[in-house]
Short mmCIF file of C-alpha atoms (C1' of nucleotides) in Angstrom, two decimals:
data_model
loop_
_atom_site.label_atom_id
_atom_site.label_comp_id
_atom_site.label_asym_id
_atom_site.label_seq_id
_atom_site.Cartn_x
_atom_site.Cartn_y
_atom_site.Cartn_z
CA UNK K 1 -0.03 -0.04 0.01
CA UNK K 2 2.81 2.45 0.84
CA UNK K 3 4.38 1.40 -2.40
CA UNK K 4 1.16 2.24 -4.27
CA UNK K 5 1.35 5.74 -2.80
CA UNK K 6 4.94 6.09 -3.86
CA UNK K 7 4.19 4.97 -7.36
CA UNK K 8 1.47 7.52 -7.63
CA UNK K 9 3.86 10.19 -6.36
CA UNK K 10 6.20 9.30 -9.06
CA UNK K 11 3.52 9.79 -11.54
CA UNK K 12 3.11 6.18 -12.42
CA UNK K 13 -0.26 4.62 -12.90
CA UNK K 14 -0.27 1.23 -11.06
CA UNK K 15 -3.13 -0.02 -13.25
CA UNK K 16 -2.55 1.18 -16.80
CA UNK K 17 -4.77 0.34 -19.71
CA UNK K 18 -2.98 -1.77 -22.31
CA UNK K 19 0.41 -3.18 -23.26
CA UNK K 20 1.60 -4.24 -26.69
CA UNK K 21 3.49 -7.43 -26.83
CA UNK K 22 5.23 -9.06 -29.66
CA UNK K 23 6.49 -12.33 -27.91
CA UNK K 24 5.93 -14.70 -24.95
CA UNK K 25 8.00 -17.12 -23.04
CA UNK K 26 7.23 -20.02 -25.22
CA UNK K 27 8.38 -18.25 -28.31
CA UNK K 28 11.40 -17.07 -26.53
CA UNK K 29 12.54 -20.63 -25.34
CA UNK K 30 11.56 -22.38 -28.56
CA UNK K 31 13.55 -20.20 -30.77
CA UNK K 32 16.18 -19.26 -28.32
CA UNK K 33 19.41 -19.90 -30.33
CA UNK K 34 18.19 -17.87 -33.27
CA UNK K 35 16.88 -15.02 -31.21
CA UNK K 36 20.17 -14.81 -29.37
CA UNK K 37 22.30 -14.77 -32.44
CA UNK K 38 19.97 -12.06 -33.96
CA UNK K 39 20.11 -10.16 -30.65
CA UNK K 40 16.34 -9.86 -31.25
CA UNK K 41 14.56 -7.44 -29.06
CA UNK K 42 11.51 -8.95 -27.58
CA UNK K 43 8.52 -7.49 -25.65
CA UNK K 44 6.61 -9.70 -23.38
CA UNK K 45 4.42 -9.52 -20.26
CA UNK K 46 3.90 -11.62 -17.29
CA UNK K 47 3.77 -11.87 -13.41
CA UNK K 48 6.79 -11.58 -11.19
CA UNK K 49 7.12 -14.84 -9.24
CA UNK K 50 10.54 -14.61 -7.58
CA UNK K 51 13.20 -11.72 -7.14
CA UNK K 52 16.88 -12.03 -6.19
CA UNK K 53 18.45 -8.62 -5.82
CA UNK K 54 22.20 -8.24 -5.54
CA UNK K 55 22.96 -4.60 -4.92
CA UNK K 56 22.71 -2.97 -8.37
CA UNK K 57 21.49 -5.83 -10.33
CA UNK K 58 18.83 -8.43 -9.97
CA UNK K 59 17.46 -11.65 -11.24
CA UNK K 60 13.72 -12.45 -11.22
CA UNK K 61 11.41 -15.08 -12.67
CA UNK K 62 8.29 -13.91 -14.25
CA UNK K 63 5.56 -16.19 -15.96
CA UNK K 64 2.84 -15.75 -18.71
CA UNK K 65 0.33 -18.16 -19.81
CA UNK K 66 3.07 -20.47 -21.15
CA UNK K 67 5.29 -20.69 -18.14
CA UNK K 68 8.31 -19.07 -16.45
CA UNK K 69 11.35 -17.31 -17.89
CA UNK K 70 14.13 -15.56 -15.79
CA UNK K 71 14.71 -11.87 -16.25
CA UNK K 72 17.89 -9.91 -15.49
CA UNK K 73 17.90 -6.18 -14.71
CA UNK K 74 21.06 -4.13 -14.21
CA UNK K 75 21.23 -0.64 -12.95
CA UNK K 76 23.84 0.37 -15.67
CA UNK K 77 21.42 -0.80 -18.47
CA UNK K 78 18.17 0.25 -17.25
CA UNK K 79 19.15 3.51 -15.69
CA UNK K 80 18.75 5.32 -12.24
CA UNK K 81 14.85 5.84 -12.68
CA UNK K 82 13.86 2.37 -13.76
CA UNK K 83 16.29 0.82 -11.10
CA UNK K 84 14.25 2.88 -8.51
CA UNK K 85 10.98 1.58 -9.97
CA UNK K 86 12.26 -1.94 -9.83
CA UNK K 87 12.79 -1.57 -6.10
CA UNK K 88 9.03 -0.76 -5.75
CA UNK K 89 7.91 -3.95 -7.48
CA UNK K 90 6.66 -6.96 -5.55
CA UNK K 91 6.28 -10.59 -6.26
CA UNK K 92 2.83 -10.86 -7.90
CA UNK K 93 3.15 -7.70 -9.88
CA UNK K 94 2.36 -7.91 -13.55
CA UNK K 95 5.02 -6.23 -15.75
CA UNK K 96 5.74 -5.50 -19.48
CA UNK K 97 9.35 -6.41 -20.34
CA UNK K 98 11.56 -5.51 -23.25
CA UNK K 99 15.06 -6.85 -23.76
CA UNK K 100 17.31 -9.42 -25.44
CA UNK K 101 18.08 -13.09 -24.49
CA UNK K 102 21.14 -14.58 -23.24
CA UNK K 103 22.43 -17.42 -21.12
CA UNK K 104 23.68 -17.04 -17.66
CA UNK K 105 26.96 -18.33 -16.12
CA UNK K 106 24.87 -21.25 -14.60
CA UNK K 107 23.29 -21.94 -17.99
CA UNK K 108 19.71 -20.53 -17.55
CA UNK K 109 17.99 -18.81 -20.61
CA UNK K 110 17.33 -15.30 -19.39
CA UNK K 111 15.86 -12.01 -20.76
CA UNK K 112 18.31 -9.23 -20.30
CA UNK K 113 15.84 -6.49 -19.68
CA UNK K 114 16.50 -2.98 -21.13
CA UNK K 115 13.07 -1.45 -20.49
CA UNK K 116 10.03 -2.37 -18.35
CA UNK K 117 6.94 -0.97 -17.05
CA UNK K 118 4.43 -1.89 -14.35
CA UNK K 119 1.21 -3.20 -15.67
CA UNK K 120 -0.72 -4.07 -12.69
CA UNK K 121 0.21 -3.76 -8.97
CA UNK K 122 -0.60 -6.84 -6.89
CA UNK K 123 -1.83 -5.82 -3.47
CA UNK K 124 -2.00 -9.36 -1.95
CA UNK K 125 1.13 -11.53 -1.35
CA UNK K 126 1.30 -14.74 -3.40
CA UNK K 127 1.68 -18.07 -1.65
CA UNK K 128 5.02 -19.35 -0.63
CA UNK K 129 7.30 -19.91 -3.61
CA UNK K 130 8.65 -23.33 -2.51
CA UNK K 131 5.71 -25.19 -1.13
CA UNK K 132 3.12 -23.13 -3.21
CA UNK K 133 -0.51 -23.37 -2.20
CA UNK K 134 -1.30 -26.87 -0.85
CA UNK K 135 -4.32 -26.52 1.33
CA UNK K 136 -7.00 -28.08 -0.69
CA UNK K 137 -9.78 -25.87 0.59
CA UNK K 138 -7.86 -22.69 -0.19
CA UNK K 139 -6.97 -24.07 -3.67
CA UNK K 140 -10.78 -24.56 -4.39
CA UNK K 141 -12.02 -21.40 -2.87
CA UNK K 142 -9.31 -19.27 -4.53
CA UNK K 143 -8.76 -21.14 -7.69
CA UNK K 144 -7.13 -17.98 -9.08
CA UNK K 145 -4.26 -18.33 -6.63
CA UNK K 146 -4.05 -21.97 -7.28
CA UNK K 147 -3.74 -21.37 -10.97
CA UNK K 148 -1.05 -18.73 -10.49
CA UNK K 149 1.29 -20.84 -8.36
CA UNK K 150 0.56 -24.55 -9.43
CA UNK K 151 1.48 -25.08 -13.05
CA UNK K 152 0.08 -28.69 -13.13
CA UNK K 153 -3.44 -27.25 -12.31
CA UNK K 154 -3.17 -24.99 -15.29
CA UNK K 155 -2.09 -28.01 -17.39
CA UNK K 156 -5.11 -29.98 -16.33
CA UNK K 157 -7.50 -27.38 -17.19
CA UNK K 158 -5.82 -26.76 -20.55
CA UNK K 159 -6.22 -30.49 -21.25
CA UNK K 160 -9.92 -30.17 -20.23
CA UNK K 161 -10.23 -27.51 -22.95
CA UNK K 162 -8.37 -29.67 -25.46
CA UNK K 163 -10.58 -32.73 -24.74
CA UNK K 164 -13.72 -30.72 -25.10
CA UNK K 165 -12.38 -29.11 -28.33
CA UNK K 166 -11.47 -32.64 -29.75
CA UNK K 167 -14.88 -33.98 -28.92
CA UNK K 168 -16.68 -31.06 -30.69
CA UNK K 169 -14.35 -31.53 -33.70
CA UNK K 170 -15.03 -35.18 -33.89
CA UNK K 171 -18.81 -34.83 -33.63
CA UNK K 172 -18.69 -32.10 -36.37
CA UNK K 173 -16.78 -34.43 -38.54
CA UNK K 174 -19.34 -37.15 -38.04
CA UNK K 175 -22.15 -34.81 -39.10
CA UNK K 176 -23.68 -34.07 -35.63
CA UNK K 177 -25.42 -30.68 -35.16
CA UNK K 178 -24.76 -28.87 -31.89
CA UNK K 179 -27.90 -27.54 -30.36
CA UNK K 180 -29.06 -25.78 -27.24
CA UNK K 181 -32.19 -26.90 -25.18
CA UNK K 182 -33.75 -25.37 -22.04
CA UNK K 183 -31.82 -25.38 -18.70
CA UNK K 184 -34.92 -24.32 -16.95
CA UNK K 185 -37.50 -26.98 -17.37
CA UNK K 186 -41.14 -27.14 -16.14
CA UNK K 187 -40.76 -30.80 -15.69
CA UNK K 188 -37.42 -32.54 -15.12
CA UNK K 189 -36.62 -35.83 -16.85
CA UNK K 190 -34.17 -37.92 -18.68
CA UNK K 191 -32.27 -39.38 -15.73
CA UNK K 192 -32.90 -40.58 -12.14
CA UNK K 193 -32.03 -37.74 -9.85
CA UNK K 194 -33.40 -35.15 -7.48
CA UNK K 195 -33.57 -31.70 -9.08
CA UNK K 196 -33.02 -28.04 -8.06
CA UNK K 197 -36.18 -26.23 -8.03
CA UNK K 198 -36.53 -22.43 -8.73
CA UNK K 199 -39.37 -20.11 -9.40
CA UNK K 200 -40.40 -17.96 -12.23
CA UNK K 201 -42.18 -14.97 -10.67
CA UNK K 202 -44.22 -13.65 -13.54
CA UNK K 203 -45.45 -16.99 -14.64
CA UNK K 204 -45.96 -17.78 -10.94
CA UNK K 205 -44.66 -21.33 -11.37
CA UNK K 206 -41.95 -23.57 -10.33
CA UNK K 207 -39.27 -24.50 -12.78
CA UNK K 208 -36.52 -27.04 -12.38
CA UNK K 209 -32.79 -26.85 -13.34
CA UNK K 210 -32.40 -29.75 -15.71
CA UNK K 211 -30.90 -33.09 -14.64
CA UNK K 212 -30.52 -34.16 -18.23
CA UNK K 213 -31.66 -32.82 -21.71
CA UNK K 214 -32.53 -36.21 -23.14
CA UNK K 215 -36.16 -35.55 -23.58
CA UNK K 216 -35.60 -32.25 -25.37
CA UNK K 217 -33.07 -33.66 -27.77
CA UNK K 218 -35.34 -36.53 -28.69
CA UNK K 219 -38.11 -33.95 -29.50
CA UNK K 220 -35.48 -32.61 -32.02
CA UNK K 221 -35.15 -36.06 -33.57
CA UNK K 222 -38.84 -36.21 -33.84
CA UNK K 223 -38.60 -32.73 -35.58
CA UNK K 224 -36.37 -34.13 -38.21
CA UNK K 225 -32.82 -33.49 -37.28
CA UNK K 226 -31.07 -36.81 -37.68
CA UNK K 227 -27.85 -36.22 -35.64
CA UNK K 228 -27.93 -33.70 -32.73
CA UNK K 229 -25.83 -33.28 -29.63
CA UNK K 230 -25.49 -30.83 -26.81
CA UNK K 231 -22.90 -29.84 -24.44
CA UNK K 232 -24.93 -29.58 -21.19
CA UNK K 233 -24.62 -28.25 -17.82
CA UNK K 234 -26.79 -30.39 -15.61
CA UNK K 235 -27.85 -29.93 -11.99
CA UNK K 236 -28.53 -32.67 -9.39
CA UNK K 237 -29.54 -31.97 -5.88
CA UNK K 238 -27.72 -34.82 -4.28
CA UNK K 239 -24.64 -35.59 -2.24
CA UNK K 240 -21.14 -34.36 -3.17
CA UNK K 241 -18.12 -36.66 -3.22
CA UNK K 242 -15.12 -37.15 -5.39
CA UNK K 243 -17.22 -38.25 -8.27
CA UNK K 244 -20.20 -35.78 -7.78
CA UNK K 245 -20.64 -32.16 -8.07
CA UNK K 246 -24.14 -30.59 -7.89
CA UNK K 247 -23.35 -28.84 -11.29
CA UNK K 248 -21.60 -30.87 -13.78
CA UNK K 249 -21.13 -31.28 -17.51
CA UNK K 250 -22.32 -33.93 -19.76
CA UNK K 251 -22.59 -34.53 -23.54
CA UNK K 252 -25.71 -36.10 -24.84
CA UNK K 253 -26.10 -37.15 -28.69
CA UNK K 254 -28.87 -38.76 -30.63
CA UNK K 255 -28.68 -40.38 -33.92
CA UNK K 256 -31.65 -41.36 -36.02
CA UNK K 257 -31.88 -44.83 -37.67
CA UNK K 258 -29.27 -46.16 -35.25
CA UNK K 259 -29.48 -48.71 -32.42
CA UNK K 260 -27.13 -49.05 -29.53
CA UNK K 261 -24.64 -51.18 -31.37
CA UNK K 262 -24.11 -48.37 -33.84
CA UNK K 263 -23.65 -46.00 -30.86
CA UNK K 264 -21.17 -48.42 -29.25
CA UNK K 265 -19.09 -48.35 -32.36
CA UNK K 266 -19.46 -44.53 -32.66
CA UNK K 267 -18.49 -43.88 -29.06
CA UNK K 268 -15.58 -46.16 -29.26
CA UNK K 269 -14.22 -44.23 -32.26
CA UNK K 270 -14.92 -41.05 -30.43
CA UNK K 271 -13.05 -41.91 -27.40
CA UNK K 272 -10.14 -43.31 -29.34
CA UNK K 273 -9.94 -40.25 -31.51
CA UNK K 274 -10.12 -37.87 -28.63
CA UNK K 275 -7.36 -39.61 -26.85
CA UNK K 276 -5.18 -39.87 -29.86
CA UNK K 277 -5.72 -36.20 -30.72
CA UNK K 278 -5.06 -34.85 -27.23
CA UNK K 279 -2.16 -37.09 -26.25
CA UNK K 280 -0.82 -38.36 -29.63
CA UNK K 281 -1.14 -41.96 -28.38
CA UNK K 282 -3.78 -44.36 -27.26
CA UNK K 283 -2.54 -45.16 -23.82
CA UNK K 284 -2.92 -43.16 -20.61
CA UNK K 285 -2.32 -43.80 -16.90
CA UNK K 286 -5.10 -43.50 -14.35
CA UNK K 287 -4.38 -43.96 -10.66
CA UNK K 288 -1.47 -46.22 -11.60
CA UNK K 289 -3.44 -48.38 -14.07
CA UNK K 290 -2.36 -48.20 -17.69
CA UNK K 291 -5.40 -47.73 -19.86
CA UNK K 292 -5.27 -48.38 -23.72
CA UNK K 293 -8.01 -46.98 -25.75
CA UNK K 294 -6.46 -48.68 -28.91
CA UNK K 295 -7.74 -52.11 -28.94
CA UNK K 296 -11.46 -52.97 -29.29
CA UNK K 297 -13.30 -52.44 -26.13
CA UNK K 298 -14.57 -55.42 -24.32
CA UNK K 299 -18.22 -56.19 -24.51
CA UNK K 300 -20.23 -58.19 -21.91
CA UNK K 301 -23.73 -58.27 -20.70
CA UNK K 302 -24.49 -56.95 -17.16
CA UNK K 303 -25.87 -60.45 -16.02
CA UNK K 304 -22.78 -62.29 -17.42
CA UNK K 305 -20.43 -59.66 -15.97
CA UNK K 306 -21.62 -60.41 -12.37
CA UNK K 307 -20.98 -64.06 -12.91
CA UNK K 308 -17.66 -63.48 -14.68
CA UNK K 309 -16.49 -61.51 -11.59
CA UNK K 310 -17.64 -64.19 -9.07
CA UNK K 311 -21.28 -62.98 -8.32
CA UNK K 312 -24.35 -65.06 -8.73
CA UNK K 313 -26.47 -65.94 -11.86
CA UNK K 314 -29.55 -63.83 -11.86
CA UNK K 315 -30.76 -64.58 -15.22
CA UNK K 316 -33.90 -66.25 -13.86
CA UNK K 317 -35.28 -62.66 -13.03
CA UNK K 318 -36.52 -64.12 -9.83
CA UNK K 319 -36.83 -60.99 -7.48
CA UNK K 320 -37.28 -62.88 -4.22
CA UNK K 321 -34.37 -65.28 -4.94
CA UNK K 322 -32.16 -62.26 -5.94
CA UNK K 323 -33.02 -60.38 -2.70
CA UNK K 324 -32.24 -63.39 -0.53
CA UNK K 325 -28.80 -63.89 -2.30
CA UNK K 326 -28.20 -60.28 -1.79
CA UNK K 327 -28.98 -60.34 1.96
CA UNK K 328 -26.74 -63.49 2.35
CA UNK K 329 -23.99 -61.58 0.63
CA UNK K 330 -24.18 -58.77 3.05
CA UNK K 331 -25.78 -56.29 0.46
CA UNK K 332 -27.96 -53.65 2.03
CA UNK K 333 -31.19 -54.35 0.33
CA UNK K 334 -33.04 -51.34 1.68
CA UNK K 335 -34.52 -49.53 -1.39
CA UNK K 336 -33.93 -52.35 -3.66
CA UNK K 337 -37.58 -52.79 -4.58
CA UNK K 338 -37.32 -54.22 -7.87
CA UNK K 339 -35.20 -57.14 -9.50
CA UNK K 340 -33.11 -54.65 -11.64
CA UNK K 341 -31.96 -52.72 -8.71
CA UNK K 342 -30.69 -55.96 -7.03
CA UNK K 343 -28.80 -56.84 -10.24
CA UNK K 344 -27.31 -53.38 -10.24
CA UNK K 345 -26.17 -53.81 -6.69
CA UNK K 346 -24.49 -56.97 -7.52
CA UNK K 347 -23.02 -55.41 -10.48
CA UNK K 348 -21.52 -52.68 -8.48
CA UNK K 349 -20.11 -54.84 -5.85
CA UNK K 350 -18.55 -57.57 -7.95
CA UNK K 351 -17.89 -56.13 -11.56
CA UNK K 352 -17.61 -52.52 -11.53
CA UNK K 353 -14.36 -51.91 -9.60
CA UNK K 354 -12.78 -54.52 -11.79
CA UNK K 355 -13.61 -52.76 -15.14
CA UNK K 356 -10.33 -50.93 -15.73
CA UNK K 357 -9.74 -51.37 -19.35
CA UNK K 358 -12.54 -49.76 -21.54
CA UNK K 359 -15.52 -52.09 -21.38
CA UNK K 360 -19.09 -51.91 -22.70
CA UNK K 361 -21.51 -53.46 -20.21
CA UNK K 362 -24.58 -54.18 -22.36
CA UNK K 363 -28.18 -55.29 -21.85
CA UNK K 364 -29.65 -53.91 -18.70
CA UNK K 365 -32.61 -54.92 -16.71
CA UNK K 366 -35.78 -53.27 -18.17
CA UNK K 367 -37.23 -52.08 -14.94
CA UNK K 368 -34.25 -49.72 -14.24
CA UNK K 369 -34.19 -48.23 -17.68
CA UNK K 370 -37.45 -46.58 -18.60
CA UNK K 371 -36.28 -44.71 -21.56
CA UNK K 372 -34.76 -47.70 -23.31
CA UNK K 373 -36.26 -49.93 -25.96
CA UNK K 374 -36.85 -53.57 -24.89
CA UNK K 375 -34.25 -55.91 -25.95
CA UNK K 376 -35.09 -57.63 -29.29
CA UNK K 377 -34.19 -61.09 -27.91
CA UNK K 378 -35.22 -60.91 -24.31
CA UNK K 379 -38.15 -58.92 -23.08
CA UNK K 380 -36.77 -58.80 -19.49
CA UNK K 381 -33.91 -56.72 -20.77
CA UNK K 382 -33.36 -53.40 -22.54
CA UNK K 383 -30.88 -52.60 -25.39
CA UNK K 384 -28.64 -50.34 -23.29
CA UNK K 385 -24.96 -50.11 -22.44
CA UNK K 386 -22.62 -48.39 -20.06
CA UNK K 387 -18.95 -47.64 -20.57
CA UNK K 388 -16.65 -48.45 -17.67
CA UNK K 389 -13.06 -47.15 -17.65
CA UNK K 390 -10.70 -47.15 -14.79
CA UNK K 391 -13.50 -48.48 -12.61
CA UNK K 392 -15.73 -45.54 -13.27
CA UNK K 393 -18.96 -45.17 -15.29
CA UNK K 394 -18.21 -42.99 -18.26
CA UNK K 395 -21.19 -43.17 -20.48
CA UNK K 396 -24.75 -44.55 -20.81
CA UNK K 397 -26.70 -45.31 -23.97
CA UNK K 398 -29.73 -46.94 -25.35
CA UNK K 399 -31.71 -47.91 -28.36
CA UNK K 400 -33.99 -45.13 -27.58
CA UNK K 401 -37.74 -46.22 -26.70
CA UNK K 402 -39.77 -44.71 -29.40
CA UNK K 403 -43.31 -46.48 -28.88
CA UNK K 404 -45.34 -43.83 -27.16
CA UNK K 405 -47.68 -46.36 -25.65
CA UNK K 406 -44.89 -48.36 -24.07
CA UNK K 407 -43.11 -45.10 -23.06
CA UNK K 408 -46.34 -44.03 -21.27
CA UNK K 409 -46.63 -47.31 -19.54
CA UNK K 410 -43.02 -47.07 -18.33
CA UNK K 411 -43.66 -43.63 -16.87
CA UNK K 412 -46.63 -44.94 -15.22
CA UNK K 413 -44.52 -47.86 -13.81
CA UNK K 414 -42.10 -45.26 -12.52
CA UNK K 415 -45.02 -43.45 -10.90
CA UNK K 416 -45.54 -46.60 -8.74
CA UNK K 417 -41.93 -46.62 -7.82
CA UNK K 418 -42.19 -42.81 -6.86
CA UNK K 419 -45.25 -43.69 -4.72
CA UNK K 420 -43.22 -46.43 -3.06
CA UNK K 421 -40.84 -43.74 -2.00
CA UNK K 422 -38.13 -43.37 -4.72
CA UNK K 423 -37.74 -39.55 -4.98
CA UNK K 424 -35.69 -40.12 -8.07
CA UNK K 425 -38.18 -41.90 -10.26
CA UNK K 426 -39.07 -40.37 -13.59
CA UNK K 427 -42.07 -38.14 -13.86
CA UNK K 428 -44.73 -38.50 -16.57
CA UNK K 429 -43.97 -36.01 -19.24
CA UNK K 430 -47.23 -35.78 -21.42
CA UNK K 431 -45.72 -33.42 -24.05
CA UNK K 432 -42.88 -35.94 -24.57
CA UNK K 433 -45.42 -38.67 -25.15
CA UNK K 434 -47.07 -36.32 -27.59
CA UNK K 435 -43.87 -35.85 -29.37
CA UNK K 436 -43.40 -39.52 -29.63
CA UNK K 437 -46.81 -40.17 -30.81
CA UNK K 438 -45.93 -38.11 -33.93
CA UNK K 439 -43.26 -40.65 -34.52
CA UNK K 440 -39.54 -40.69 -33.61
CA UNK K 441 -37.58 -42.76 -35.99
CA UNK K 442 -35.51 -45.64 -34.56
CA UNK K 443 -32.88 -43.78 -32.54
CA UNK K 444 -29.62 -44.49 -30.59
CA UNK K 445 -28.70 -42.02 -27.91
CA UNK K 446 -25.68 -41.50 -25.68
CA UNK K 447 -24.77 -39.53 -22.63
CA UNK K 448 -21.25 -39.22 -21.12
CA UNK K 449 -20.02 -37.23 -18.21
CA UNK K 450 -17.41 -34.76 -19.31
CA UNK K 451 -15.91 -34.25 -15.81
CA UNK K 452 -15.31 -37.94 -15.35
CA UNK K 453 -13.64 -38.25 -18.69
CA UNK K 454 -11.46 -35.37 -17.87
CA UNK K 455 -10.58 -36.88 -14.46
CA UNK K 456 -9.66 -40.15 -16.37
CA UNK K 457 -7.56 -38.45 -18.95
CA UNK K 458 -5.76 -36.08 -16.63
CA UNK K 459 -5.35 -38.52 -13.79
CA UNK K 460 -7.33 -36.56 -11.30
CA UNK K 461 -8.64 -38.27 -8.28
CA UNK K 462 -11.49 -35.75 -7.51
CA UNK K 463 -14.06 -34.03 -9.76
CA UNK K 464 -13.05 -30.94 -7.97
CA UNK K 465 -9.78 -30.99 -9.57
CA UNK K 466 -11.32 -30.70 -13.01
CA UNK K 467 -13.95 -28.18 -12.35
CA UNK K 468 -12.51 -24.63 -12.01
CA UNK K 469 -14.91 -23.48 -9.19
CA UNK K 470 -16.37 -26.53 -7.45
CA UNK K 471 -19.31 -26.10 -5.19
CA UNK K 472 -18.30 -25.15 -1.63
CA UNK K 473 -20.11 -24.15 1.40
CA UNK K 474 -19.75 -20.47 2.34
CA UNK K 475 -16.95 -19.85 4.58
"C1'" G W 1 -25.81 -39.81 7.57
"C1'" G W 2 -21.44 -43.24 9.84
"C1'" G W 3 -16.15 -43.60 10.87
"C1'" G W 4 -11.23 -41.15 10.75
"C1'" G W 5 -8.17 -36.61 10.30
"C1'" U W 6 -7.16 -31.34 9.78
"C1'" G W 7 -7.83 -26.04 11.43
"C1'" U W 8 -1.71 -21.58 14.82
"C1'" A W 9 1.27 -15.19 10.80
"C1'" G W 10 -0.29 -13.74 3.74
"C1'" C W 11 1.83 -19.18 2.47
"C1'" U W 12 4.23 -23.97 4.37
"C1'" C W 13 4.40 -25.88 9.11
"C1'" A W 14 6.60 -26.65 14.50
"C1'" G W 15 4.93 -26.05 19.62
"C1'" U W 16 3.31 -25.42 24.94
"C1'" G W 17 -1.76 -25.65 31.27
"C1'" G W 18 1.78 -19.82 32.74
"C1'" U W 19 2.29 -12.93 27.90
"C1'" A W 20 3.26 -17.41 20.74
"C1'" G W 21 7.78 -20.07 17.24
"C1'" A W 22 10.47 -21.26 12.41
"C1'" G W 23 11.20 -20.78 7.02
"C1'" C W 24 9.27 -18.12 2.89
"C1'" A W 25 6.72 -13.45 1.86
"C1'" U W 26 6.75 -8.13 3.70
"C1'" C W 27 9.96 -3.69 6.01
"C1'" U W 28 15.36 -1.54 6.71
"C1'" G W 29 20.54 -1.98 5.49
"C1'" C W 30 24.84 -4.54 2.43
"C1'" C W 31 25.75 -7.03 -2.17
"C1'" U W 32 26.44 -5.84 -10.53
"C1'" U W 33 25.52 -13.59 -13.19
"C1'" U W 34 21.52 -15.17 -8.89
"C1'" U W 35 18.18 -19.25 -8.83
"C1'" A W 36 14.48 -22.24 -2.27
"C1'" A W 37 20.52 -16.35 -3.79
"C1'" G W 38 23.23 -14.81 0.87
"C1'" C W 39 24.42 -11.74 5.27
"C1'" A W 40 22.43 -8.45 9.57
"C1'" G W 41 18.16 -6.37 11.78
"C1'" G W 42 12.76 -5.33 12.16
"C1'" U W 43 7.20 -5.73 11.53
"C1'" G W 44 3.40 -9.28 11.51
"C1'" G W 45 -1.32 -13.46 15.45
"C1'" U W 46 -9.06 -13.14 17.82
"C1'" C W 47 -3.88 -20.08 17.91
"C1'" G W 48 -11.59 -21.89 13.39
"C1'" A W 49 -16.20 -20.28 16.93
"C1'" U W 50 -18.74 -20.56 21.43
"C1'" G W 51 -19.17 -22.45 26.13
"C1'" G W 52 -17.03 -25.33 30.36
"C1'" U W 53 -12.95 -27.08 33.80
"C1'" U W 54 -8.83 -24.05 36.07
"C1'" C W 55 -5.88 -18.94 39.89
"C1'" G W 56 -4.72 -18.96 34.59
"C1'" A W 57 -6.80 -22.51 28.26
"C1'" U W 58 -4.11 -21.95 21.86
"C1'" C W 59 -3.28 -26.64 24.76
"C1'" C W 60 -7.92 -30.37 28.77
"C1'" C W 61 -13.53 -31.23 28.09
"C1'" A W 62 -18.33 -30.18 25.34
"C1'" U W 63 -20.96 -28.13 21.40
"C1'" C W 64 -20.82 -25.97 16.71
"C1'" C W 65 -18.37 -24.36 11.82
"C1'" A W 66 -15.46 -25.42 7.50
"C1'" C W 67 -12.23 -28.59 4.75
"C1'" C W 68 -9.87 -33.43 3.59
"C1'" C W 69 -10.03 -39.16 3.50
"C1'" U W 70 -13.26 -43.11 3.77
"C1'" C W 71 -17.90 -45.91 3.88
"C1'" A W 72 -23.18 -45.44 2.74
"C1'" C W 73 -26.68 -42.91 -0.58
"C1'" C W 74 -26.74 -41.46 -5.79
"C1'" A W 75 -25.89 -42.66 -12.98
#
RNA sequence: GGGGGUGUAGCUCAGUGGUAGAGCAUCUGCCUUUUAAGCAGGUGGUCGAUGGUUCGAUCCCAUCCACCCUCACCA
């Protein structure tokens, strides 16, 4: 603060308006030898991160978006006035620097500064230079400080951006149209979850923040668009843990005239393409496990997967027997009111944690999949798959149910589940039934969580590490 | 919701039933190739909050708050 007054007294604006750069730290380092040879004069800008003053000269590190570079100022070169100004700078200040490149005695590539100016005065000290900012709470609450001092955090979010760009590019190449549908919905649907409720004053009605956009995208398929997708922010009013944030990102896509096997092939290609585009190879490491997107993904039915991982055979669809087996196995059967839920419980216990390599789990119980089409070979099942990678569920897809009569019945069945106490059961959406009754072509659809995909591809343990501003309680 | 853990200076962390400590940052002085620069000196604290025990609590006890890990719940 005292320095701020001194600067003003010297006629220096601590918060000037703009600065013209012609280079950055990456260009300087990438073309270092040439630039040294030409004695090229570069102008760049960045934040001061460290300072080492030695009498009448000083070394410092500054960093821009691309990383750090050392700078060198010498009183003889920059003159009395700038040397005084340099003394008034702090770690954290943002400066514009002009100079030539050289290598120091200890071999570090350095900008020999001939001119500089203060671009923004920092009024709050940066976290410690050696340990950085390690307190997780502080890092989430003050992500800006986290980003300044922790380069790996910047890298994670840079990758997030690249991953999303690669997905968008791939879907564009495949002929999918990106669309936008309502976030505020009069009726929530398309998933099993509790919603956030909000209120429209003029309409005097409750609205819900969407838990999914599935039912709207299908309306667009009815309307005649054959391949649509949306990058959707969804909201679910549920618990928070390392895999769940109340506000999260999902991509849903729908393709007319396709079934779930087409979608499986499509999604496999998409993931392989994204990983290759972003990393230049098909293999990544997640939590110590090597995961290769190159080979064809494994495919196994949910019932078979349970058996294959040491669980019971539940293919007789006998609810009472399944519940008894579950109880004997120590599974908490509270809330497992239908056969499909018991199957899922067994699956989650036996199979899910083992599914490290990309695996399609196919053919789910019908009673837990109210928007999926009945399996063409077995009426107790639906044509649905989920993708598991690194033990995490990373996507969910169906041959979409397009029979309005069946769909209505499924909603009504869900109503019974709701009456039985399941707050997450689907609600009857009459307008959606109306849309289906106009005729929706055979359609395959897919939803996949962006945050979990980014976790996987950036080897992040918590969803909070891949969301810039995760939800926190007020301090 | 259950279990475990953390909370002390701007940051990273020690520590004690008797007026609060280090390193970095910050301030003053010295130092013209340093890099966790160095040397000398100084400033900086509601010890998460509220109660209780005690002559005296940052420390012991209780309650609460926030965060982390984990289990449960939940696409």
